[in-house]
Coordinates of C-alpha atoms in Angstrom, one line a residue:
X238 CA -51.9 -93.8 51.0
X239 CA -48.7 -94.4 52.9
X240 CA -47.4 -90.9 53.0
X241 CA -47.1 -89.1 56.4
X242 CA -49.9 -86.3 57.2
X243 CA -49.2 -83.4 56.4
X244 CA -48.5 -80.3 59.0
X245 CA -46.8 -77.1 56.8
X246 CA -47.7 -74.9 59.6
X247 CA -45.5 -76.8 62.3
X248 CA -42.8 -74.8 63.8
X249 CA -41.3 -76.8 66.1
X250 CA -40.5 -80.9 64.8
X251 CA -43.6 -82.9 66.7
X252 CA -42.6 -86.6 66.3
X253 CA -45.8 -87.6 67.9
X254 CA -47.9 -85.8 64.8
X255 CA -46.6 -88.2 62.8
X256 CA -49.4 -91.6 63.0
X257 CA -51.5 -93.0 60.2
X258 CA -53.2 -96.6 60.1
X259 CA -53.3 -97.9 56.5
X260 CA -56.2 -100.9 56.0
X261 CA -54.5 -104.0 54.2
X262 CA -55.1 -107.6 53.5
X263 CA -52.7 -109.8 54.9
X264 CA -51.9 -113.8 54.4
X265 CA -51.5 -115.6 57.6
X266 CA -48.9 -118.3 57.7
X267 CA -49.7 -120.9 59.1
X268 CA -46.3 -123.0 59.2
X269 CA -42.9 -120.5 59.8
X270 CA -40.6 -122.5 57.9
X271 CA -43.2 -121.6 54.9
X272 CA -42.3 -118.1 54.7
X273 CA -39.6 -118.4 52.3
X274 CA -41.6 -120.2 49.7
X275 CA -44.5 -118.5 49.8
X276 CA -42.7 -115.4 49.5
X277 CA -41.4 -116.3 46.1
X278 CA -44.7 -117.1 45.1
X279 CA -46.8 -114.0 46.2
X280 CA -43.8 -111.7 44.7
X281 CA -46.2 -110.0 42.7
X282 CA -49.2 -109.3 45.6
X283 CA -46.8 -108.5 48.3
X284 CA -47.0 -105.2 49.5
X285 CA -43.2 -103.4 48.4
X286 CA -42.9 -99.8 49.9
X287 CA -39.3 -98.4 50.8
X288 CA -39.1 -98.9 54.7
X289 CA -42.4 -101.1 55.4
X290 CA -41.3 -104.5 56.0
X291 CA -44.0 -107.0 54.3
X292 CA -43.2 -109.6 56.7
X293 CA -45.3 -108.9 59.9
X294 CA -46.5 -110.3 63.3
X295 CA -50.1 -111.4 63.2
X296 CA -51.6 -109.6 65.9
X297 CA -52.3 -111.2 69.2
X298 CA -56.4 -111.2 68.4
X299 CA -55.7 -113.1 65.3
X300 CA -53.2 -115.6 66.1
X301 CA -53.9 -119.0 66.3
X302 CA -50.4 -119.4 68.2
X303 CA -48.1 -117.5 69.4
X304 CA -45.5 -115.9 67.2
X305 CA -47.3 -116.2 63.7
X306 CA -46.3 -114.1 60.6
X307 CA -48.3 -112.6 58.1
X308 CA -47.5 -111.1 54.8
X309 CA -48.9 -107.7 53.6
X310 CA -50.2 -107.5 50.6
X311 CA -51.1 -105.1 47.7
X312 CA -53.9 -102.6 48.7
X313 CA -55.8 -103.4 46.0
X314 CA -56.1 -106.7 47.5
X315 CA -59.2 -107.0 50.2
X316 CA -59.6 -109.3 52.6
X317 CA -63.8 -109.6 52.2
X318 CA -63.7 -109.8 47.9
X319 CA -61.8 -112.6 46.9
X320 CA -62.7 -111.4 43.1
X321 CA -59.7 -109.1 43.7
X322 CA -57.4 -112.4 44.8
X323 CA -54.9 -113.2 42.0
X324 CA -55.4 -117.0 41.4
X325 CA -52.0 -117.9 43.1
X326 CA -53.6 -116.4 46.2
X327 CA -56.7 -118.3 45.7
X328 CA -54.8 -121.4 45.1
X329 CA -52.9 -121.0 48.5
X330 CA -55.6 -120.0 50.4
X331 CA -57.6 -123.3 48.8
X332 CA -55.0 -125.6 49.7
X333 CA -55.0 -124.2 53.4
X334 CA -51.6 -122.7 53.3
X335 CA -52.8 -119.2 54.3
X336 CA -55.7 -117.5 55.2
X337 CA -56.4 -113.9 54.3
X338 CA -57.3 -111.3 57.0
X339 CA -58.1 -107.5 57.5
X340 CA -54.6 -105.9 58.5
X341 CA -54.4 -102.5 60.2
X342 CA -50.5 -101.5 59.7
X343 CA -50.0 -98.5 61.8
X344 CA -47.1 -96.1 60.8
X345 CA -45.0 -93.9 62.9
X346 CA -42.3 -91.3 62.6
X347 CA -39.8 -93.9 62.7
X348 CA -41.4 -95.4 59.4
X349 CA -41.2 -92.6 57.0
X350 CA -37.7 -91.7 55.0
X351 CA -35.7 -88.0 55.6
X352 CA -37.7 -86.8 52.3
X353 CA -41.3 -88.2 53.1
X354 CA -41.0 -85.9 56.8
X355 CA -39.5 -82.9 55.1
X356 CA -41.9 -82.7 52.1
X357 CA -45.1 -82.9 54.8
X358 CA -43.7 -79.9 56.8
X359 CA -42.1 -77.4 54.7
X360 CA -44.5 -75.1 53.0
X361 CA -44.8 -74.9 49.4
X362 CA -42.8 -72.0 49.1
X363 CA -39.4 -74.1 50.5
X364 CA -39.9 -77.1 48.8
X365 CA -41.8 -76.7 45.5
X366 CA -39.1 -74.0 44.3
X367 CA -36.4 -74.3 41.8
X368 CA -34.0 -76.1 44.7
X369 CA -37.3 -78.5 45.5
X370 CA -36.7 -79.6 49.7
X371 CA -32.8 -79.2 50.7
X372 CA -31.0 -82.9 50.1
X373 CA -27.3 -82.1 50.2
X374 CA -25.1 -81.5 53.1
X375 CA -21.1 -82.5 53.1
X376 CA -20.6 -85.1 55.9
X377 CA -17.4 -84.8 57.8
X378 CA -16.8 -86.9 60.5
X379 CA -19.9 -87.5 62.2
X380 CA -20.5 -83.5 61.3
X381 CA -23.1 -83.0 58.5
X382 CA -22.5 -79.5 57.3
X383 CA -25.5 -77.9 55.6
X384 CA -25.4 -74.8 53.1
X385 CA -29.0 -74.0 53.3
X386 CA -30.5 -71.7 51.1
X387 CA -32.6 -68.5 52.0
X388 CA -35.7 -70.3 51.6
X389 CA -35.0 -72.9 54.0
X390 CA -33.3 -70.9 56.8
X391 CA -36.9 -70.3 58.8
X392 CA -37.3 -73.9 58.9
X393 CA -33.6 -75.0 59.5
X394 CA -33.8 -76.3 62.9
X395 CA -36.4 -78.8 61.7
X396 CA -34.8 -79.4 59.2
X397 CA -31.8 -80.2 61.0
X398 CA -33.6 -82.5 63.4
X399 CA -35.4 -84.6 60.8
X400 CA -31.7 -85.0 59.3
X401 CA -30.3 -85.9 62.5
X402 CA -33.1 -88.5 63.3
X403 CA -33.4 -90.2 59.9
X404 CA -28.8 -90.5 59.7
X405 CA -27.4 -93.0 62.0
X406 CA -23.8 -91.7 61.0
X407 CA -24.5 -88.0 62.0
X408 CA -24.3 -86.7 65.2
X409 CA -23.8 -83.4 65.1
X410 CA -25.5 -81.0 62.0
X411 CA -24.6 -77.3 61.0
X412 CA -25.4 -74.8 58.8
X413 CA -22.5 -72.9 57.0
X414 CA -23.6 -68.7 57.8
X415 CA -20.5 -67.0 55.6
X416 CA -18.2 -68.0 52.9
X417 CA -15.3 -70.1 53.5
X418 CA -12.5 -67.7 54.7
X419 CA -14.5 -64.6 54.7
X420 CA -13.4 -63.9 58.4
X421 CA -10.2 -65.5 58.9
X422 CA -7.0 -66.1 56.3
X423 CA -7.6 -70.0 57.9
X424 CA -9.9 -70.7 55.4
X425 CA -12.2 -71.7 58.3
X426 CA -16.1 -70.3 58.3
X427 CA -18.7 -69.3 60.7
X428 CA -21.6 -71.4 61.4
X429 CA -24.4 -72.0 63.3
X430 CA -24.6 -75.3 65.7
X431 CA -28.6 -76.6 64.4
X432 CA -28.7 -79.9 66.3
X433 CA -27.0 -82.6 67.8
X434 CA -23.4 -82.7 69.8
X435 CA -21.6 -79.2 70.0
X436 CA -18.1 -81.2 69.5
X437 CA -16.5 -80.5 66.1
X438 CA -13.7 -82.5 67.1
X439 CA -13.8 -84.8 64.3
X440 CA -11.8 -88.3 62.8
X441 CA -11.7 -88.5 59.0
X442 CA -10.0 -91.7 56.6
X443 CA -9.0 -90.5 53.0
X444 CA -6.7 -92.8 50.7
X445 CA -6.1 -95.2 53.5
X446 CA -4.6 -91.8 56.1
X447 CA -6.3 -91.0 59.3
X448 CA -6.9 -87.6 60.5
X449 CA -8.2 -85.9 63.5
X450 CA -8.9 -82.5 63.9
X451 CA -11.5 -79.5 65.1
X452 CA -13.2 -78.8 62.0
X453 CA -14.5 -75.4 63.6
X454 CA -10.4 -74.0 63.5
X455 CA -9.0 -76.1 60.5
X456 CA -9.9 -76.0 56.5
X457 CA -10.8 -79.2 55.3
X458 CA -12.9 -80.7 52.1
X459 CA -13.8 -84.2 51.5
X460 CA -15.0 -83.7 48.0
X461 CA -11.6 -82.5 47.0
X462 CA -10.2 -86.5 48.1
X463 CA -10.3 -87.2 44.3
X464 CA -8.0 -84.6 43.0
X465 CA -6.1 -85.2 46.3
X466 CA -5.3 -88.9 45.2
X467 CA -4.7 -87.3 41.5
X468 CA -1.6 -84.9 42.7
X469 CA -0.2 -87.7 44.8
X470 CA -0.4 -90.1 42.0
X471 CA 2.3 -87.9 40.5
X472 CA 4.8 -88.1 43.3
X473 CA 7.3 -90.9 43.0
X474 CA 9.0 -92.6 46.6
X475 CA 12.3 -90.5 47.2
X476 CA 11.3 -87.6 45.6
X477 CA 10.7 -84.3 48.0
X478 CA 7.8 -82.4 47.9
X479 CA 7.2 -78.9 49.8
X480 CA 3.6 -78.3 49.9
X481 CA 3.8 -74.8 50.7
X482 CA -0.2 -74.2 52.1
X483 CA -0.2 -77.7 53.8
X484 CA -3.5 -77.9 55.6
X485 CA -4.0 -80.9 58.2
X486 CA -1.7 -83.1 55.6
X487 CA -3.9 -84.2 52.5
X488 CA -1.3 -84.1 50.2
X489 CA 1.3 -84.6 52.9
X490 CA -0.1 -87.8 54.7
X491 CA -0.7 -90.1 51.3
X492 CA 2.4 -88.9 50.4
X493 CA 4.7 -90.0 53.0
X494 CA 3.0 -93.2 53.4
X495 CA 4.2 -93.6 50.0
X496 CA 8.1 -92.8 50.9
X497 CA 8.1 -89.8 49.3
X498 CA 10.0 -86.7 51.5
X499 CA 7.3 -83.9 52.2
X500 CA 8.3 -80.4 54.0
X501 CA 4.2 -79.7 54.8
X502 CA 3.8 -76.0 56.2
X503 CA 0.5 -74.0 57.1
X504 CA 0.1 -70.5 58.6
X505 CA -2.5 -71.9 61.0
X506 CA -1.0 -73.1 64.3
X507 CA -4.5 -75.1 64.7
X508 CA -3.8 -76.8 61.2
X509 CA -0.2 -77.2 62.6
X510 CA -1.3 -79.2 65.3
X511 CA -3.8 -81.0 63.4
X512 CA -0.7 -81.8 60.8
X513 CA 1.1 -83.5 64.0
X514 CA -1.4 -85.2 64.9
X515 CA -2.1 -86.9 61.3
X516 CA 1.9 -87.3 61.2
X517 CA 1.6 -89.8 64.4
X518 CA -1.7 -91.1 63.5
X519 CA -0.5 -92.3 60.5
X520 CA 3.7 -93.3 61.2
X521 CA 4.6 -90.5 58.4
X522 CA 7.5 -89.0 60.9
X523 CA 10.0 -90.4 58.5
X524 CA 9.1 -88.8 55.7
X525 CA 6.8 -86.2 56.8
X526 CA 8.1 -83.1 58.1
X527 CA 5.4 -80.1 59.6
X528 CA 6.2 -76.2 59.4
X529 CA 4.3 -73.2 61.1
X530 CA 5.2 -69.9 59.1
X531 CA 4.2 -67.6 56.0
X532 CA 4.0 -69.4 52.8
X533 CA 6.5 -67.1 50.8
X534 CA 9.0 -67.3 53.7
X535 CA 8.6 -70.8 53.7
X536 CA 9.1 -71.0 49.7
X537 CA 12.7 -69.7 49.9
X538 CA 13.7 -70.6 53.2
X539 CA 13.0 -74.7 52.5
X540 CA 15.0 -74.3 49.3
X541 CA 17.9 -73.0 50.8
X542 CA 17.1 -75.5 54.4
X543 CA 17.1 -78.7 52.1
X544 CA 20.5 -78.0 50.4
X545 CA 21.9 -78.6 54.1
X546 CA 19.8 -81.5 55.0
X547 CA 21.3 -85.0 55.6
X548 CA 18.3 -87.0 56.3
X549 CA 18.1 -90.9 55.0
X550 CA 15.4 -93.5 56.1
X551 CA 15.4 -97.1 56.2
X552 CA 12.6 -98.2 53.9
X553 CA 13.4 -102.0 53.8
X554 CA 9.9 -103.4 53.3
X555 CA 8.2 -104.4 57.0
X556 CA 7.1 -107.9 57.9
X557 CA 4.0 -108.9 59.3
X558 CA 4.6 -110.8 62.4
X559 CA 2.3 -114.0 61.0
X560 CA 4.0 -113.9 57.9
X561 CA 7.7 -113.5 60.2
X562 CA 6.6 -116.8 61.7
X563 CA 6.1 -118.6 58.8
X564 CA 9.6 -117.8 56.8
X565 CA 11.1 -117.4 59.5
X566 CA 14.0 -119.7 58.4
X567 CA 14.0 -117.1 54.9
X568 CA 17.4 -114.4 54.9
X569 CA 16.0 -111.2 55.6
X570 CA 15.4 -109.0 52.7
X571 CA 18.4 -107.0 51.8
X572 CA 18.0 -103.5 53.8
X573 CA 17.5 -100.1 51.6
X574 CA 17.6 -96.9 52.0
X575 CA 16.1 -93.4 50.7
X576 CA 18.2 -90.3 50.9
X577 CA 15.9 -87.6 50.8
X578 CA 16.9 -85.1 47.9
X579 CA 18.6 -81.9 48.2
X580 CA 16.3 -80.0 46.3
X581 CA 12.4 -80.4 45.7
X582 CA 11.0 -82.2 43.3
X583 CA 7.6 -80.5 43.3
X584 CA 5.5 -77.4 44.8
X585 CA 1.9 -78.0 45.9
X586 CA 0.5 -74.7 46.6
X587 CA -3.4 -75.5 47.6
X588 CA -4.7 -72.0 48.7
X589 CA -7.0 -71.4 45.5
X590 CA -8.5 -67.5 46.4
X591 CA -4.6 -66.4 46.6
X592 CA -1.9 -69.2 45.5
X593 CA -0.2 -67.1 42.6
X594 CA 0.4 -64.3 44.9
X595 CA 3.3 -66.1 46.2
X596 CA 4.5 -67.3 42.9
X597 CA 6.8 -64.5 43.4
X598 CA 8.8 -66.2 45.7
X599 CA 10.5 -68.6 42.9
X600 CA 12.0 -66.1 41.4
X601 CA 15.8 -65.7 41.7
X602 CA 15.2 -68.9 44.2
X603 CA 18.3 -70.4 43.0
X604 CA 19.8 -67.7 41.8
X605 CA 23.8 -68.6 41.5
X606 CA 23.2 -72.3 41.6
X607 CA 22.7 -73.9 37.9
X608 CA 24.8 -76.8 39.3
X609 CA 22.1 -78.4 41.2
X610 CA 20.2 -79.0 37.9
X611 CA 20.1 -80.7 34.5
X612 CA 22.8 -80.7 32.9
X613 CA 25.4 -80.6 35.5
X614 CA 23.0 -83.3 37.7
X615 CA 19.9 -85.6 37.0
X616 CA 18.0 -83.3 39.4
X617 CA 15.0 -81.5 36.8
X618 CA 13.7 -78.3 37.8
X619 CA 10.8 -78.4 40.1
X620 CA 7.2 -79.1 39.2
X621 CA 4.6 -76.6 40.7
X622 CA 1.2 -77.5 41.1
X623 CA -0.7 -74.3 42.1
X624 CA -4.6 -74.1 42.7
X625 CA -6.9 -71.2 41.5
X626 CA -10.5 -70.0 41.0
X627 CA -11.4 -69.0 37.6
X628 CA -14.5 -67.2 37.4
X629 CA -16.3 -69.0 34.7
X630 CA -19.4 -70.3 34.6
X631 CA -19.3 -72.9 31.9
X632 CA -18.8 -76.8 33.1
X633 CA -17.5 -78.2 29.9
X634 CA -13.6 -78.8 29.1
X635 CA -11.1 -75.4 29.9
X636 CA -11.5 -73.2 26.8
X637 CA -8.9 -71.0 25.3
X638 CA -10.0 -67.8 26.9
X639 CA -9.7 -69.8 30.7
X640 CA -6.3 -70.4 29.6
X641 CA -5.5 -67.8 28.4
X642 CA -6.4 -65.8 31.8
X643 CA -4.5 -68.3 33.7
X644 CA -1.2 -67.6 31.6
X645 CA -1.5 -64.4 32.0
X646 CA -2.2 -64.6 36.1
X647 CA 1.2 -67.1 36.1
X648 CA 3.1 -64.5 33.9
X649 CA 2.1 -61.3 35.8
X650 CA 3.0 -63.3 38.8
X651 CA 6.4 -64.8 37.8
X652 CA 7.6 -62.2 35.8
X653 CA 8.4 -64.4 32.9
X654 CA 5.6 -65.3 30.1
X655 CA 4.3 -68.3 30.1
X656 CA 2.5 -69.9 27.4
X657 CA 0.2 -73.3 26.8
X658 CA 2.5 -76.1 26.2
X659 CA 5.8 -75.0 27.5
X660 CA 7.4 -75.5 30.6
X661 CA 5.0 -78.7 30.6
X662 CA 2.1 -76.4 31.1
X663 CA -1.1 -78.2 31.9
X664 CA -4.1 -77.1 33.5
X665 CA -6.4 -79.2 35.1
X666 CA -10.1 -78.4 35.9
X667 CA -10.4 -79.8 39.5
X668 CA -14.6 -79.2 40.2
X669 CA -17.2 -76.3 40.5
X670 CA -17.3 -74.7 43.4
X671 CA -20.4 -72.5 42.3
X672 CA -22.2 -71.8 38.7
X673 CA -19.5 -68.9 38.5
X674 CA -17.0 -70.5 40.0
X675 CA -14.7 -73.1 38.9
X676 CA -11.5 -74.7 41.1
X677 CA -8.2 -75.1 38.5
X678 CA -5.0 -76.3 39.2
X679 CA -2.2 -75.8 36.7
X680 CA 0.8 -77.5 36.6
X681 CA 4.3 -76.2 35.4
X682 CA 7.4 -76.6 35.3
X683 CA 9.6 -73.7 37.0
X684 CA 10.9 -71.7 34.1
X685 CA 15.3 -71.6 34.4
X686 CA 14.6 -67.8 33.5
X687 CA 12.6 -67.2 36.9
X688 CA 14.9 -69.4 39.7
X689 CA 18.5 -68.4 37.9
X690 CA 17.3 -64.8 37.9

């Protein structure tokens, strides 16, 4: 009795369609500060539906002064049969702390959840399938972004409005129309604007980092934050990090902030700029250091760029001006400093559809130079950390067949054969992109046969 009338033949979202008046008993109370009590004992006759406060104004015609509250009750309850009052109501109502009276609560638009305005417009063909009425969309920013499925597209724009109405947070909703990166090496998609604010200029917080960007030019995926926050985990401060297929700064961002040295490059000048921006945002200059060029350049370029670097940073811990005040009269802390590295710790290389085919690019990297490494130095060989799609559709743990596919993509690619459990070969299943579809990321270290070659 308190769902929303049903239209499945509206076209266009009518807000105004959307009225019904629901007959109720209600308890008058007569003293305000008796609210709270008599709450606690009419818990079990009070009306409870999600978004209908039971606590009410008594209307004007029915007050006996100004301001009174009533409390909706059960609909079983009616105001003319008191056989259908539960003896604590009786009681009350006896001892003159309430009367009961006929209550019309009139619903509107505003009163009814996201779900409850969907269900009553879409016909049964979009939402009584397999995929019931479309729930999901990715919020980014104040941008929800919607992957609607075929049987929803005819209804999309109301679907987008009810969405819009019912989420204080959005502002802005789309509808994805191709697959990420089907029309642009970007990673970006197309999409269609459904409702709301045209701006896709958008601000973003992910493990305490701040980022700004136009999500219509740039890649970016907040349910990958997780396996962001994994990776970094890994990185110690003063270590160096090149992450090759950089993004906005992800992996970059988190990491500085941590003190570790990152060389962040990304093909996309618009992902470039967004890098920047996330660079002063966030106070990462020290640390932090942005690229514009081709991923394989950038693999052996950076190598040979770093050797020549002198770079070292101050990272004596920072005071906070109350607490400066109060130990004042305290020696400041001894000063320290981070050299950053001359060769890189670790490889991210985040660009899943076509990572390995720069893998390439570590071989013969440090051809000639076996004295930058273990045993002539404490330096290790670097780590690589290299995402990849795996088309399998099965969501338990990585089976032998999945890795044995990915040894055999890292083998073709380096030249070199690698095998589970050498070279610290892990593979780690990052999430499902779709039931075929599965997002890996395997982790190695680079093999002295490939970068001495």
């Amino acid at each position: 009795m308190f769902r929303p009338p049903t239209n499945r033949a509206m076209q266009v979202l009518d807000r105004s369609f959307f009225k019904k008046s629901v007959p109720l008993a209600a308890a008058r109370v007569f003293e305000d500060n008796q609210i709270g009590p008599l709450r606690s004992h009419l818990r079990r006759e009070l009306l409870e539906v999600e978004r209908i406060s039971a606590i009410r104004p008594v209307p004007s015609d029915q007050a006996s002064k100004r301001g009174q509250k009533a409390m909706l009750l059960q609909p079983d309850i009616r105001p003319d049969d008191s056989h259908t009052w539960s003896p604590t109501l009786q009681t009350l109502v006896d001892e003159g702390r309430i009367s009961i009276f006929p209550y019309d609560l009139h619903l509107s638009y505003e009163d009814w959840a996201y779900s409850d305005i969907i269900t009553a417009i879409l016909p049964p063909e979009a939402n009584q399938g397999a995929h019931g009425i479309p729930v999901g969309f990715t919020m980014v920013g104040h941008v929800a972004h919607l992957n609607l499925r075929e049987e929803w597209l005819p209804h999309r724009q109301m679907i987008a409005a009810v969405l819009l109405d019912k989420n204080p947070a959005v502002r802005t909703v789309i509808n994805k129309i191709d697959a990420v990166g089907a029309r642009s090496q970007f990673r970006t998609f197309q999409y269609e604007l459904l409702a709301g604010d045209p701006s896709l200029e958008v601000e973003v917080r992910e493990q305490n980092c701040q980022f700004k960007f136009d999500y219509s030019k740039v890649y970016w995926n907040g349910r990958l934050s997780t396996e962001h926050e994994r990776l970094v985990a890994k990185f110690e401060p003063g270590q160096a990090v090149c992450d090759v297929m950089a993004g906005i700064g992800p992996f970059a961002i988190p990491a500085g902030k941590k003190k570790v040295f990152v060389w962040a490059n990304d093909l996309n000048p618009d992902s470039y700029h967004g890098l920047i921006t996330a660079i002063t945002l966030n106070k990462a200059g020290p640390f932090v250091t942005p690229f514009n060029e081709d991923g394989r350049d950038f693999i052996k370029r950076s190598a040979r760029d770093l050797l020549k670097e002198n770079h070292r940073v101050d990272a004596t811990p920072r005071r906070k001006l109350y607490a400066m005040k109060k130990i004042h009269s305290k020696p400041s802390p001894t000063r320290s400093f981070l050299t950053q590295p001359k060769t890189f710790d670790h490889y991210v290389m985040n660009l899943p559809a076509s990572a390995t085919a720069f893998l390439d690019a570590f071989i013969g990297l440090y051809k000639g130079q076996e004295d930058l490494f273990s045993p002539y130095t404490h330096s290790k060989l670097p780590m690589v950390h290299v995402y990849y799609f795996s088309a399998f559709s099965s969501r338990s743990n990585i089976d032998e067949s999945q890795k044995k596919e990915i040894c055999e993509e890292l083998s073709r690619r380096l030249e070199h054969t690698m095998l589970p459990g050498q070279n610290e070969l892990d593979i780690f299943d990052v999430r499902d992109v779709a039931p075929s579809k599965r997002m890996l990321c395997a982790s190695f270290r680079l093999p002295a046969e490939v970068v001495f070659r």
